[in-house]
Coordinates of C-alpha atoms and ligand atoms in Angstrom, one line a residue:
M1 CA -5.1 -35.6 -77.4
K2 CA -2.8 -32.2 -77.6
R3 CA -1.4 -31.1 -74.2
K4 CA -1.0 -26.8 -73.2
K5 CA 3.2 -26.3 -72.5
P6 CA 3.9 -27.4 -68.6
D7 CA 3.4 -24.5 -66.3
L8 CA 6.3 -23.7 -63.5
L9 CA 4.2 -23.3 -61.0
P10 CA 4.8 -21.6 -57.2
I11 CA 5.3 -24.0 -54.4
R12 CA 4.0 -21.9 -51.6
I13 CA 5.7 -22.7 -47.9
Y14 CA 5.3 -23.3 -44.9
G15 CA 3.0 -21.0 -43.1
D16 CA 0.4 -21.6 -46.0
K17 CA -3.4 -21.8 -44.9
T18 CA -4.2 -25.0 -48.4
L19 CA -0.8 -26.6 -47.5
R20 CA -2.7 -27.6 -43.6
K21 CA -6.0 -27.7 -45.4
M22 CA -7.1 -31.4 -45.6
A23 CA -7.5 -32.0 -49.6
E24 CA -9.8 -32.7 -51.7
P25 CA -10.0 -36.7 -53.1
V26 CA -10.8 -36.2 -56.8
A27 CA -13.3 -36.9 -58.5
E28 CA -13.3 -37.3 -62.1
I29 CA -10.1 -36.5 -63.9
T30 CA -10.9 -33.7 -66.1
P31 CA -8.5 -32.6 -68.9
E32 CA -7.9 -29.6 -66.4
I33 CA -6.6 -32.1 -64.0
E34 CA -4.6 -33.7 -66.6
D35 CA -3.8 -30.4 -67.4
F36 CA -2.3 -29.6 -64.1
I37 CA -1.0 -33.0 -63.3
N38 CA 1.5 -32.1 -66.1
D39 CA 2.0 -28.5 -64.2
L40 CA 2.8 -30.6 -60.7
V41 CA 5.1 -32.8 -62.5
H42 CA 7.5 -30.4 -64.2
T43 CA 8.1 -28.2 -61.5
M44 CA 8.2 -30.6 -59.7
Y45 CA 11.7 -32.2 -61.8
E46 CA 12.3 -27.3 -62.4
K47 CA 12.2 -27.8 -58.8
D48 CA 14.8 -31.0 -58.0
G49 CA 12.1 -32.4 -55.9
V50 CA 11.4 -35.8 -55.5
G51 CA 8.5 -35.5 -54.7
L52 CA 5.4 -32.9 -55.3
A53 CA 1.7 -32.2 -53.1
A54 CA -0.7 -30.4 -55.1
P55 CA -1.3 -28.7 -52.0
Q56 CA 2.2 -27.7 -51.8
V57 CA 1.2 -25.8 -55.3
G58 CA -2.1 -23.8 -53.7
R59 CA -4.9 -26.8 -55.1
S60 CA -6.3 -28.5 -52.2
L61 CA -6.0 -32.0 -54.1
R62 CA -5.7 -35.3 -53.1
I63 CA -2.4 -35.8 -55.7
F64 CA 0.4 -36.3 -55.0
V65 CA 4.2 -37.6 -57.7
V66 CA 7.1 -38.8 -56.5
D67 CA 10.1 -40.2 -58.6
P68 CA 12.7 -41.3 -56.0
F69 CA 14.3 -43.6 -58.4
W70 CA 15.2 -39.6 -60.7
F71 CA 19.0 -39.3 -59.7
R72 CA 20.3 -42.7 -59.3
E73 CA 19.3 -43.0 -63.1
G74 CA 20.9 -40.7 -64.7
G75 CA 18.7 -38.5 -65.5
Q76 CA 15.5 -40.7 -66.8
K77 CA 12.9 -39.2 -65.2
N78 CA 10.2 -41.7 -64.2
P79 CA 7.5 -40.0 -62.4
I80 CA 5.2 -41.8 -60.5
I81 CA 1.5 -39.9 -60.0
L82 CA -0.4 -40.6 -57.9
I83 CA -4.3 -40.3 -57.0
N84 CA -6.8 -40.3 -53.7
P85 CA -3.3 -42.4 -52.2
K86 CA -4.7 -45.5 -50.2
F87 CA -2.2 -47.2 -47.8
L88 CA -2.3 -50.3 -47.5
E89 CA 0.2 -51.6 -44.5
F90 CA 3.2 -50.4 -43.3
E91 CA 6.0 -52.3 -42.2
G92 CA 9.0 -51.2 -39.7
Q93 CA 10.3 -47.7 -38.6
V94 CA 13.1 -45.9 -40.0
E95 CA 14.6 -43.2 -38.9
S96 CA 17.0 -40.8 -42.2
E97 CA 16.2 -36.8 -43.4
E98 CA 13.4 -34.7 -44.7
G99 CA 13.4 -31.8 -46.5
C100 CA 10.8 -30.2 -48.6
L101 CA 9.9 -27.7 -51.4
S102 CA 7.5 -25.8 -49.0
L103 CA 10.5 -25.7 -45.9
P104 CA 13.1 -23.9 -47.2
E105 CA 16.7 -24.9 -45.4
I106 CA 15.3 -27.7 -42.8
Y107 CA 16.9 -30.9 -42.8
E108 CA 15.9 -33.1 -39.8
K109 CA 15.5 -36.6 -38.9
V110 CA 11.8 -38.0 -39.6
M111 CA 10.6 -41.9 -37.9
R112 CA 8.2 -43.4 -41.5
A113 CA 7.7 -46.5 -41.9
K114 CA 10.2 -48.8 -43.4
K115 CA 7.9 -50.1 -45.5
V116 CA 4.6 -49.4 -47.2
I117 CA 2.6 -51.0 -49.3
I118 CA 0.0 -47.9 -51.3
K119 CA -2.6 -47.5 -53.9
G120 CA -4.3 -45.1 -55.7
L121 CA -5.2 -43.9 -59.7
N122 CA -2.6 -42.9 -61.8
E123 CA -3.3 -40.5 -64.4
N124 CA -5.0 -42.2 -66.8
D125 CA -7.8 -43.1 -64.0
E126 CA -6.2 -46.8 -63.8
H127 CA -6.0 -48.9 -60.2
I128 CA -2.7 -48.4 -59.1
R129 CA -0.3 -50.8 -56.1
F130 CA 2.7 -50.3 -55.3
E131 CA 5.0 -51.8 -52.5
A132 CA 7.0 -49.0 -51.9
E133 CA 11.2 -48.8 -49.2
G134 CA 13.6 -46.9 -49.2
L135 CA 13.1 -43.2 -50.1
F136 CA 10.4 -44.4 -52.1
A137 CA 8.5 -45.3 -49.1
R138 CA 9.6 -41.7 -47.9
A139 CA 8.7 -40.3 -50.3
V140 CA 5.7 -41.5 -50.9
Q141 CA 4.3 -41.5 -46.5
H142 CA 5.5 -37.4 -47.0
E143 CA 3.6 -36.6 -49.9
N144 CA 0.6 -38.5 -48.9
D145 CA 0.5 -36.6 -45.3
H146 CA 0.7 -33.6 -46.7
L147 CA -2.9 -34.2 -48.4
D148 CA -3.5 -34.4 -45.1
G149 CA -2.2 -31.1 -44.2
I150 CA 1.0 -32.5 -42.4
L151 CA 4.6 -31.2 -43.0
F152 CA 7.4 -32.6 -41.3
T153 CA 8.3 -30.5 -39.3
D154 CA 5.6 -32.1 -37.0
K155 CA 6.9 -35.0 -36.2
V156 CA 10.0 -33.9 -34.8
P157 CA 10.1 -34.8 -31.3
K158 CA 9.8 -32.1 -29.6
L159 CA 13.4 -30.4 -28.2
K160 CA 14.1 -29.9 -32.0
K161 CA 11.1 -29.0 -33.0
I162 CA 11.6 -25.5 -30.1
L163 CA 15.2 -26.0 -31.9
L164 CA 13.1 -24.8 -35.4
R165 CA 10.8 -22.4 -34.2
K166 CA 12.6 -19.3 -35.1
K167 CA 13.6 -20.6 -38.6
L168 CA 9.3 -22.0 -38.6
N169 CA 8.4 -18.4 -38.2
E170 CA 11.0 -16.5 -40.0
L171 CA 9.4 -18.5 -43.1
K172 CA 6.3 -17.8 -41.5
S173 CA 6.7 -14.2 -41.3
T174 CA 5.7 -13.6 -44.9
T175 CA 2.7 -15.2 -45.3
D176 CA 0.7 -12.5 -46.6
E177 CA -2.7 -11.1 -45.1
N178 CA -4.5 -13.8 -47.0
G179 CA -3.4 -17.0 -45.9
I180 CA -0.6 -16.9 -49.2
N181 CA 2.8 -17.5 -49.4
V182 CA 5.2 -18.0 -52.0
G183 CA 7.7 -17.7 -50.8
N184 CA 11.2 -15.3 -52.6
I185 CA 11.2 -18.4 -55.0
K186 CA 12.0 -16.0 -57.8
L187 CA 10.1 -17.1 -60.5
Ligands
CO229 CO1 7.1 -31.7 -48.9

């Protein structure tokens, strides 16, 4: 199939309405959804993300992409696309620092499950299932939270959150009257 050249999608920033919505399951992987997935993957790499979820580019759909091994494997890109993902198991707990393309310049330690088993569909409509550890496990938990309208800053301890409030309010202040916030990112 002939594909269009992927687009760089504007990243929605904290304060944007779509980031707080419960995303809808994908009913069918149409050619339009396939194009969208290509754009999402392209945007993740262009923005140096380890992962990117559809709501972060303004689409309230249960789709995300992760590539936790990209930096380590010398530029080899292996995007993992998960559509309608579901966790089957969580094991252990571990705290580590996270950031998010929708929360520029904010980095905080977040507690996550150490190991997870996750299943879903890939871009070819095939059932896939992963046992994830380390950054892979962290990335799928972070991205899956985006599908439920949850941001990593929601998970930091209360005291830390008070310290973060000023930065968050600054980000939020750039949201327009329609609740859309693509920040100051130049595209
Ligand atoms: Co994020």
